[in-house]
Tab-separated table of C-alpha atoms in Angstrom:
chain	number	residue	atom	x	y	z
A	1	MET	CA	200.733	250.844	132.562
A	2	LEU	CA	197.782	248.573	133.254
A	3	PHE	CA	195.542	251.552	133.881
A	4	ALA	CA	196.705	253.184	130.645
A	5	LEU	CA	195.949	249.924	128.818
A	6	ARG	CA	192.426	249.849	130.313
A	7	VAL	CA	191.811	253.439	129.240
A	8	ALA	CA	193.051	252.595	125.725
A	9	PHE	CA	190.572	249.707	125.540
A	10	ARG	CA	187.747	251.962	126.746
A	11	TYR	CA	188.530	254.546	124.082
A	12	LEU	CA	188.487	251.856	121.383
A	13	LEU	CA	185.252	250.299	122.646
A	14	ALA	CA	183.546	253.669	123.049
A	15	ASN	CA	183.286	254.009	119.257
A	16	ARG	CA	183.107	250.460	118.020
A	17	VAL	CA	182.119	251.353	114.462
A	18	GLN	CA	185.178	253.554	113.979
A	19	THR	CA	187.432	250.984	115.658
A	20	GLY	CA	185.990	248.199	113.498
A	21	LEU	CA	186.495	250.221	110.318
A	22	LEU	CA	190.042	251.056	111.365
A	23	ILE	CA	190.893	247.423	112.121
A	24	GLY	CA	189.260	246.384	108.841
A	25	GLY	CA	191.271	248.936	106.861
A	26	VAL	CA	194.542	247.866	108.428
A	27	ALA	CA	193.626	244.196	107.954
A	28	LEU	CA	192.944	244.887	104.266
A	29	SER	CA	196.459	246.310	103.872
A	30	VAL	CA	197.830	243.221	105.613
A	31	ILE	CA	195.872	240.982	103.213
A	32	VAL	CA	197.392	242.848	100.260
A	33	PHE	CA	200.853	242.417	101.820
A	34	VAL	CA	200.344	238.675	102.330
A	35	PHE	CA	198.892	238.122	98.853
A	36	ILE	CA	201.654	240.030	97.059
A	37	THR	CA	204.367	238.279	99.085
A	38	ALA	CA	202.871	234.817	98.473
A	39	LEU	CA	202.451	235.595	94.766
A	40	ILE	CA	206.023	236.848	94.308
A	41	LYS	CA	207.536	233.992	96.305
A	42	GLY	CA	205.320	231.475	94.524
A	43	LEU	CA	206.287	232.823	91.108
A	44	ALA	CA	209.965	232.654	92.046
A	45	ILE	CA	209.548	229.048	93.213
A	46	PHE	CA	207.610	228.170	90.042
A	47	LEU	CA	210.225	229.661	87.711
A	48	THR	CA	213.072	228.057	89.649
A	49	VAL	CA	211.409	224.629	89.610
A	50	GLN	CA	210.625	224.921	85.897
A	51	THR	CA	214.223	225.875	85.150
A	52	THR	CA	216.041	223.485	87.470
A	53	GLY	CA	213.716	220.612	86.587
A	54	GLN	CA	215.188	220.441	83.082
A	55	ILE	CA	218.895	221.031	83.769
A	56	SER	CA	221.722	219.821	85.955
A	57	HIS	CA	222.407	221.848	89.086
A	58	VAL	CA	226.204	221.624	88.981
A	59	ASP	CA	228.380	220.851	85.940
A	60	LEU	CA	231.927	219.518	85.974
A	61	GLU	CA	233.983	220.139	82.846
A	62	PRO	CA	237.635	219.813	81.869
A	63	PRO	CA	239.766	222.844	82.693
A	64	ARG	CA	240.138	225.390	79.920
A	65	ARG	CA	243.131	224.540	77.702
A	66	VAL	CA	245.022	227.492	76.242
A	67	ALA	CA	247.233	227.140	73.187
A	68	ALA	CA	250.730	228.466	73.339
A	69	VAL	CA	251.324	231.526	71.169
A	70	GLN	CA	254.481	231.128	69.063
A	71	ASN	CA	255.586	234.715	69.517
A	72	ASP	CA	257.616	236.431	72.221
A	73	ASP	CA	255.983	239.775	71.588
A	74	ASP	CA	253.802	240.765	74.562
A	75	ARG	CA	251.493	242.644	72.241
A	76	PHE	CA	249.699	239.383	71.545
A	77	ALA	CA	247.577	239.294	74.725
A	78	ALA	CA	244.874	237.015	73.366
A	79	GLN	CA	245.237	233.317	74.161
A	80	PRO	CA	243.113	231.151	71.875
A	81	VAL	CA	241.534	227.982	73.244
A	82	SER	CA	243.123	224.828	71.912
A	83	THR	CA	240.772	222.670	69.846
A	84	PHE	CA	243.354	220.308	68.449
A	85	GLN	CA	242.509	217.631	71.015
A	86	ARG	CA	239.110	216.771	72.406
A	87	GLN	CA	238.769	217.976	75.991
A	88	GLN	CA	237.814	215.175	78.338
A	89	ILE	CA	237.764	214.108	81.975
A	90	LEU	CA	240.018	211.119	82.538
A	91	GLY	CA	239.611	209.124	85.704
A	92	TRP	CA	235.994	210.218	85.815
A	93	GLN	CA	235.004	207.190	87.901
A	94	GLN	CA	236.896	208.611	90.893
A	95	VAL	CA	235.318	212.021	90.317
A	96	VAL	CA	231.859	210.462	90.340
A	97	GLN	CA	232.545	208.596	93.585
A	98	GLN	CA	233.945	211.720	95.219
A	99	SER	CA	230.941	213.795	94.134
A	100	GLU	CA	228.417	211.222	95.349
A	101	ARG	CA	229.789	211.486	98.885
A	102	LEU	CA	228.828	215.163	99.187
A	103	GLN	CA	225.703	216.257	101.034
A	104	HIS	CA	222.633	217.194	98.922
A	105	VAL	CA	223.899	215.249	95.879
A	106	VAL	CA	221.261	212.823	94.570
A	107	ALA	CA	222.625	211.964	91.108
A	108	VAL	CA	225.988	212.170	89.343
A	109	VAL	CA	225.808	211.552	85.598
A	110	PRO	CA	228.925	211.230	83.419
A	111	GLU	CA	228.191	212.419	79.888
A	112	ILE	CA	229.719	212.418	76.437
A	113	THR	CA	228.401	215.407	74.525
A	114	GLY	CA	229.033	216.486	70.972
A	115	ASN	CA	227.430	217.607	67.765
A	116	GLY	CA	226.428	215.735	64.664
A	117	PHE	CA	223.902	215.312	61.897
A	118	LEU	CA	221.048	212.940	61.252
A	119	VAL	CA	220.776	212.081	57.571
A	120	ARG	CA	217.741	210.476	55.978
A	121	GLY	CA	217.732	210.629	52.229
A	122	ALA	CA	218.093	214.265	51.189
A	123	ALA	CA	217.064	215.546	54.628
A	124	VAL	CA	219.819	216.560	57.050
A	125	ALA	CA	219.224	217.850	60.586
A	126	PRO	CA	221.853	219.077	63.084
A	127	ILE	CA	221.697	217.484	66.530
A	128	ALA	CA	223.335	217.732	69.934
A	129	LEU	CA	224.440	214.277	71.033
A	130	GLN	CA	224.004	213.370	74.694
A	131	GLY	CA	225.705	210.121	75.681
A	132	VAL	CA	224.649	208.794	79.107
A	133	ASP	CA	224.520	205.528	80.976
A	134	PRO	CA	221.196	203.819	80.060
A	135	SER	CA	220.296	203.521	83.740
A	136	GLN	CA	220.683	207.286	84.227
A	137	ILE	CA	218.709	208.663	81.302
A	138	ASP	CA	216.110	210.072	83.734
A	139	ALA	CA	218.598	211.324	86.330
A	140	ILE	CA	218.608	214.924	85.056
A	141	ILE	CA	215.514	215.159	82.844
A	142	PRO	CA	212.662	212.605	83.159
A	143	ILE	CA	212.839	211.585	79.508
A	144	SER	CA	210.962	208.320	80.103
A	145	SER	CA	207.874	210.242	81.195
A	146	TYR	CA	207.920	212.204	77.917
A	147	ILE	CA	208.102	209.179	75.579
A	148	ILE	CA	205.288	209.174	72.997
A	149	ASP	CA	206.618	206.416	70.730
A	150	GLY	CA	208.879	203.455	71.523
A	151	SER	CA	210.853	203.438	74.773
A	152	SER	CA	213.744	205.211	76.463
A	153	ASP	CA	215.867	202.055	76.722
A	154	LEU	CA	219.347	202.856	75.346
A	155	SER	CA	220.937	199.512	76.193
A	156	SER	CA	220.361	198.139	72.687
A	157	GLY	CA	222.470	200.899	71.099
A	158	GLY	CA	219.600	202.959	69.731
A	159	LEU	CA	218.823	206.659	69.658
A	160	VAL	CA	216.134	208.598	71.562
A	161	ILE	CA	215.148	211.844	69.845
A	162	GLY	CA	212.613	214.654	70.218
A	163	ALA	CA	209.241	214.730	68.477
A	164	ASP	CA	209.991	217.867	66.439
A	165	LEU	CA	213.192	216.342	65.105
A	166	ALA	CA	211.367	213.116	64.284
A	167	ASP	CA	208.681	215.063	62.401
A	168	ASP	CA	211.299	216.961	60.395
A	169	LEU	CA	212.908	213.717	59.210
A	170	GLY	CA	209.795	211.566	59.120
A	171	LEU	CA	211.155	209.137	61.723
A	172	LYS	CA	209.359	206.673	63.962
A	173	ALA	CA	210.506	204.206	66.620
A	174	GLY	CA	212.306	201.279	65.017
A	175	VAL	CA	213.330	203.171	61.866
A	176	PRO	CA	217.120	203.317	61.246
A	177	VAL	CA	218.820	206.644	60.502
A	178	LEU	CA	222.373	207.622	59.512
A	179	LEU	CA	224.197	209.468	62.290
A	180	ARG	CA	227.276	211.480	61.332
A	181	SER	CA	229.279	212.872	64.286
A	182	ASP	CA	231.416	216.025	64.305
A	183	ARG	CA	234.451	213.714	64.323
A	184	GLY	CA	233.571	212.391	60.894
A	185	VAL	CA	232.319	208.999	62.151
A	186	GLU	CA	229.149	207.612	60.571
A	187	ARG	CA	226.878	204.874	61.837
A	188	LEU	CA	223.428	203.565	60.998
A	189	ILE	CA	221.457	203.671	64.258
A	190	PRO	CA	217.833	202.665	64.929
A	191	ILE	CA	215.442	205.055	66.616
A	192	THR	CA	214.594	203.522	69.999
A	193	GLY	CA	212.130	206.146	71.218
A	194	ILE	CA	210.644	209.565	70.560
A	195	PHE	CA	209.848	212.043	73.344
A	196	ARG	CA	208.009	215.350	73.630
A	197	ALA	CA	209.211	217.461	76.562
A	198	GLY	CA	207.516	220.692	75.495
A	199	LEU	CA	210.831	222.535	75.105
A	200	ALA	CA	211.698	223.506	71.540
A	201	ASN	CA	215.466	223.183	71.957
A	202	LEU	CA	215.101	219.754	73.510
A	203	ASP	CA	212.439	218.379	71.167
A	204	ARG	CA	214.195	219.539	67.987
A	205	ARG	CA	217.869	219.459	68.865
A	206	VAL	CA	218.871	216.808	71.444
A	207	ALA	CA	219.429	213.099	70.784
A	208	TYR	CA	220.206	210.612	73.583
A	209	LEU	CA	222.359	207.519	73.204
A	210	SER	CA	224.325	205.257	75.503
A	211	LEU	CA	227.915	205.932	76.552
A	212	ALA	CA	229.059	202.784	74.759
A	213	THR	CA	227.464	203.959	71.511
A	214	ALA	CA	228.727	207.530	71.915
A	215	ARG	CA	232.396	206.652	72.517
A	216	PRO	CA	233.386	205.671	68.960
A	217	LEU	CA	231.254	208.479	67.517
A	218	ALA	CA	232.977	211.073	69.717
A	219	ASP	CA	236.409	209.439	69.468
A	220	LEU	CA	236.639	209.130	73.266
A	221	PRO	CA	237.670	205.573	74.185
A	222	ASN	CA	238.148	206.300	77.905
A	223	GLY	CA	237.081	209.720	79.188
A	224	VAL	CA	233.879	211.737	79.315
A	225	THR	CA	233.306	215.341	78.257
A	226	SER	CA	231.378	216.448	81.352
A	227	ILE	CA	229.709	215.295	84.550
A	228	ALA	CA	226.252	216.559	85.488
A	229	ILE	CA	225.169	216.666	89.131
A	230	ARG	CA	221.619	216.931	90.472
A	231	LEU	CA	220.864	218.078	94.023
A	232	ASP	CA	217.913	217.634	96.355
A	233	ASP	CA	217.872	221.425	96.792
A	234	PRO	CA	218.884	223.579	93.784
A	235	GLU	CA	219.593	226.511	96.124
A	236	LYS	CA	222.568	224.555	97.512
A	237	SER	CA	224.321	224.556	94.140
A	238	PHE	CA	226.853	227.274	95.024
A	239	GLN	CA	227.727	225.500	98.270
A	240	VAL	CA	228.301	222.170	96.504
A	241	ALA	CA	230.177	223.888	93.647
A	242	GLU	CA	232.584	225.513	96.100
A	243	GLN	CA	233.269	222.176	97.785
A	244	LEU	CA	233.952	220.467	94.462
A	245	GLN	CA	236.115	223.319	93.194
A	246	ALA	CA	238.322	222.986	96.266
A	247	GLN	CA	238.688	219.221	95.750
A	248	LEU	CA	238.919	218.768	91.975
A	249	PRO	CA	241.103	220.285	89.231
A	250	LEU	CA	238.042	220.809	87.025
A	251	LYS	CA	235.847	223.667	85.938
A	252	VAL	CA	232.832	223.662	88.284
A	253	THR	CA	229.733	225.671	87.325
A	254	ALA	CA	226.506	226.150	89.322
A	255	TRP	CA	223.255	226.380	87.393
A	256	GLN	CA	222.738	230.039	88.410
A	257	GLU	CA	225.887	231.031	86.524
A	258	LYS	CA	224.369	229.706	83.298
A	259	ASN	CA	220.989	231.315	83.975
A	260	ARG	CA	221.908	234.893	84.875
A	261	ASN	CA	218.807	236.275	83.183
A	262	LEU	CA	216.554	234.270	85.494
A	263	GLU	CA	218.450	235.435	88.572
A	264	GLU	CA	218.233	239.078	87.484
A	265	ALA	CA	214.512	238.723	86.724
A	266	LEU	CA	213.842	237.210	90.164
A	267	GLU	CA	215.843	239.969	91.865
A	268	ALA	CA	213.911	242.653	89.971
A	269	GLN	CA	210.654	240.958	90.892
A	270	ASN	CA	211.695	240.829	94.542
A	271	ARG	CA	212.538	244.553	94.517
A	272	THR	CA	209.114	245.314	93.057
A	273	GLY	CA	207.498	243.290	95.826
A	274	ILE	CA	209.421	245.243	98.480
A	275	PHE	CA	208.075	248.518	97.095
A	276	ILE	CA	204.504	247.203	97.187
A	277	GLN	CA	204.993	245.952	100.738
A	278	ALA	CA	206.378	249.348	101.754
A	279	PHE	CA	203.324	251.110	100.296
A	280	ALA	CA	201.072	248.754	102.266
A	281	MET	CA	202.924	249.660	105.481
A	282	VAL	CA	202.622	253.382	104.691
A	283	ALA	CA	198.868	252.960	104.163
A	284	ILE	CA	198.608	251.233	107.547
A	285	MET	CA	200.493	254.011	109.343
A	286	ILE	CA	198.508	256.798	107.662
A	287	SER	CA	195.144	255.221	108.497
A	288	ILE	CA	196.028	254.691	112.162
A	289	ALA	CA	197.635	258.124	112.581
A	290	SER	CA	194.694	259.947	111.010
A	291	ALA	CA	192.118	258.053	113.088
A	292	LEU	CA	193.953	258.647	116.379
A	293	LEU	CA	194.487	262.308	115.563
A	294	LEU	CA	190.726	262.672	115.205
A	295	THR	CA	190.333	260.833	118.505
A	296	SER	CA	192.705	263.225	120.253
A	297	VAL	CA	190.718	266.210	118.952
A	298	ARG	CA	187.369	264.701	119.911
A	299	ARG	CA	188.560	263.854	123.414
A	300	ARG	CA	190.316	267.137	124.169
A	301	SER	CA	188.048	267.834	127.145
A	302	GLU	CA	188.594	264.372	128.649
A	303	ILE	CA	192.323	264.702	128.214
A	304	GLY	CA	192.190	268.146	129.821
A	305	ILE	CA	190.317	266.782	132.828
A	306	MET	CA	192.860	263.984	133.259
A	307	ARG	CA	195.729	266.483	133.025
A	308	SER	CA	194.053	268.759	135.588
A	309	PHE	CA	194.005	265.861	138.063
A	310	GLY	CA	197.756	265.501	137.723
A	311	ILE	CA	197.902	262.784	135.080
A	312	SER	CA	201.313	263.012	133.409
A	313	ARG	CA	201.916	263.661	129.746
A	314	SER	CA	203.625	260.274	129.397
A	315	PHE	CA	200.446	258.572	130.647
A	316	VAL	CA	198.322	260.385	128.057
A	317	ALA	CA	200.811	259.513	125.324
A	318	SER	CA	200.905	255.855	126.398
A	319	VAL	CA	197.117	255.618	126.076
A	320	PHE	CA	197.332	256.516	122.389
A	321	ILE	CA	200.343	254.285	121.816
A	322	PHE	CA	198.470	251.353	123.378
A	323	GLN	CA	195.535	252.049	121.072
A	324	GLY	CA	197.789	251.840	118.033
A	325	VAL	CA	199.460	248.646	119.236
A	326	ILE	CA	196.092	247.000	119.977
A	327	ILE	CA	194.756	247.956	116.557
A	328	GLY	CA	197.908	246.736	114.844
A	329	PHE	CA	197.937	243.455	116.762
A	330	LEU	CA	194.300	242.581	116.119
A	331	ALA	CA	194.340	243.774	112.487
A	332	SER	CA	197.584	241.946	111.658
A	333	LEU	CA	196.286	238.645	113.050
A	334	LEU	CA	192.973	239.053	111.248
A	335	GLY	CA	194.595	240.127	107.969
A	336	ALA	CA	197.216	237.351	108.087
A	337	ALA	CA	194.537	234.696	108.697
A	338	ILE	CA	192.282	235.997	105.910
A	339	GLY	CA	195.271	236.422	103.569
A	340	TYR	CA	196.347	232.828	104.107
A	341	ARG	CA	192.832	231.525	103.503
A	342	LEU	CA	192.531	233.687	100.386
A	343	CYS	CA	195.793	232.346	98.946
A	344	LEU	CA	194.786	228.793	99.791
A	345	PHE	CA	191.376	229.309	98.156
A	346	LEU	CA	192.899	230.691	94.947
A	347	VAL	CA	195.366	227.790	94.705
A	348	GLU	CA	192.677	225.165	95.276
A	349	ARG	CA	189.984	226.867	93.198
A	350	PHE	CA	191.903	227.692	90.012
A	351	VAL	CA	193.562	224.497	88.776
A	352	ALA	CA	194.572	223.171	85.358
A	353	PRO	CA	193.077	219.986	83.898
A	354	ASP	CA	196.095	218.025	85.159
A	355	GLY	CA	195.500	219.250	88.718
A	356	SER	CA	198.338	221.774	88.855
A	357	PRO	CA	197.488	225.294	90.134
A	358	LEU	CA	196.948	227.986	87.514
A	359	LEU	CA	198.152	230.744	89.838
A	360	PRO	CA	201.756	230.450	91.088
A	361	ILE	CA	200.893	231.329	94.684
A	362	ALA	CA	202.713	229.858	97.688
A	363	PRO	CA	200.298	230.223	100.659
A	364	THR	CA	202.981	229.264	103.180
A	365	GLU	CA	205.339	231.980	101.883
A	366	GLY	CA	203.132	234.955	102.749
A	367	GLY	CA	205.627	236.488	105.182
A	368	TYR	CA	203.209	236.215	108.101
A	369	VAL	CA	205.683	236.761	110.931
A	370	LEU	CA	207.177	239.702	109.049
A	371	VAL	CA	203.853	241.387	108.314
A	372	ILE	CA	202.578	240.944	111.897
A	373	THR	CA	205.813	242.379	113.303
A	374	LEU	CA	205.883	245.285	110.853
A	375	THR	CA	202.202	246.058	111.359
A	376	ILE	CA	202.513	246.216	115.147
A	377	ALA	CA	205.707	248.274	114.914
A	378	GLY	CA	204.219	250.533	112.248
A	379	SER	CA	201.067	251.001	114.296
A	380	ALA	CA	203.132	252.031	117.310
A	381	LEU	CA	205.138	254.500	115.202
A	382	ALA	CA	201.929	255.891	113.692
A	383	THR	CA	200.733	256.898	117.169
A	384	ILE	CA	203.710	259.159	117.842
A	385	LEU	CA	202.131	262.239	116.248
A	386	PRO	CA	198.675	261.907	117.842
A	387	ALA	CA	200.243	260.902	121.176
A	388	ARG	CA	202.463	263.997	121.220
A	389	ALA	CA	199.523	266.192	120.183
A	390	ALA	CA	197.384	264.829	123.029
A	391	ALA	CA	200.168	265.070	125.590
A	392	ARG	CA	200.863	268.733	124.732
A	393	LEU	CA	197.280	269.828	125.339
A	394	ASP	CA	196.972	272.600	127.908
A	395	PRO	CA	194.435	271.322	130.486
A	396	VAL	CA	192.809	274.766	130.972
A	397	GLU	CA	192.329	275.389	127.268
A	398	ALA	CA	191.102	271.825	126.691
A	399	ILE	CA	188.448	272.081	129.448
A	400	GLN	CA	187.271	275.473	128.181
A	401	GLN	CA	186.802	274.068	124.701
């Protein structure tokens, strides 16, 4: 084996230009593999962070209440949801304590949600009310960092609204506005702060207020309508949701279940990346196989001489296999190193004014171990055809040629 390895090295060093071009071609395919993998993984991370940064990761809601159908006829299969009473979570304090004990949970926010209208003169705008504890207004979405007028302090009983909604009604911080809830309760409430999050639904639709202020408006003196949970790792949402579902008689929903379109888009993107990676591997195998086939033809006389001295076919085949493995090993290391530096350069070079990268590339997610392993394995497989062709040479015919 050692002698076969030495012969393989001699063959590669005998034509250094061809060997260098071959290693460079394979390394280029590896660079493409690394770049595409880092780009796809980085885009997936970017989209996930953008999505999960503005929502809760697990939601707890009251179980679905079904109204009894006053008919014994089984033909009536539909069971309408009861809306006579407001669904709520009673004993929510115990639920919060139980949820906070779970691993990966960083924030548990009881909420009172509902709909209503803001009325200012002849202008009326529909809103989604979000009642939270004043100390937890930033637990799910960092509203305080988006404030452009006033403050996010809800302890005084005020209302924090989006900039688009404020523009529609001509509101500013400190200006009172009439709030009419979907329960028919009206109250004159001052605007505490105005935020701009950059999301149309949030800036035009959502209004934050304290739990104490929301209770009479929502006609909920004791319970809450939902509990939002934030995790240190959004990917653990299904795991935490399963644990809570086994412990609590509530409806537990992970964020992925409410964002199916994002999951499907990421899966489609991942499949596309696999196809591109496969094409890169095919290009590597074709380049190595074609180069070694030419080598076997050019060295027919040398192979014939070795066979005439009793060198076995397996030895001849191993020489070509070693050549492929050496090429794959060197090219994969070179391509992985250059690919990483390229990704790092693009991330550091192209940045937005705020310092964030313009290209969603994750240099550490380039699949380096995978591409090195696949390149070496693919290089070894690519040598099968030229190795068999060289091993089958008849020594007499090879020497005569």
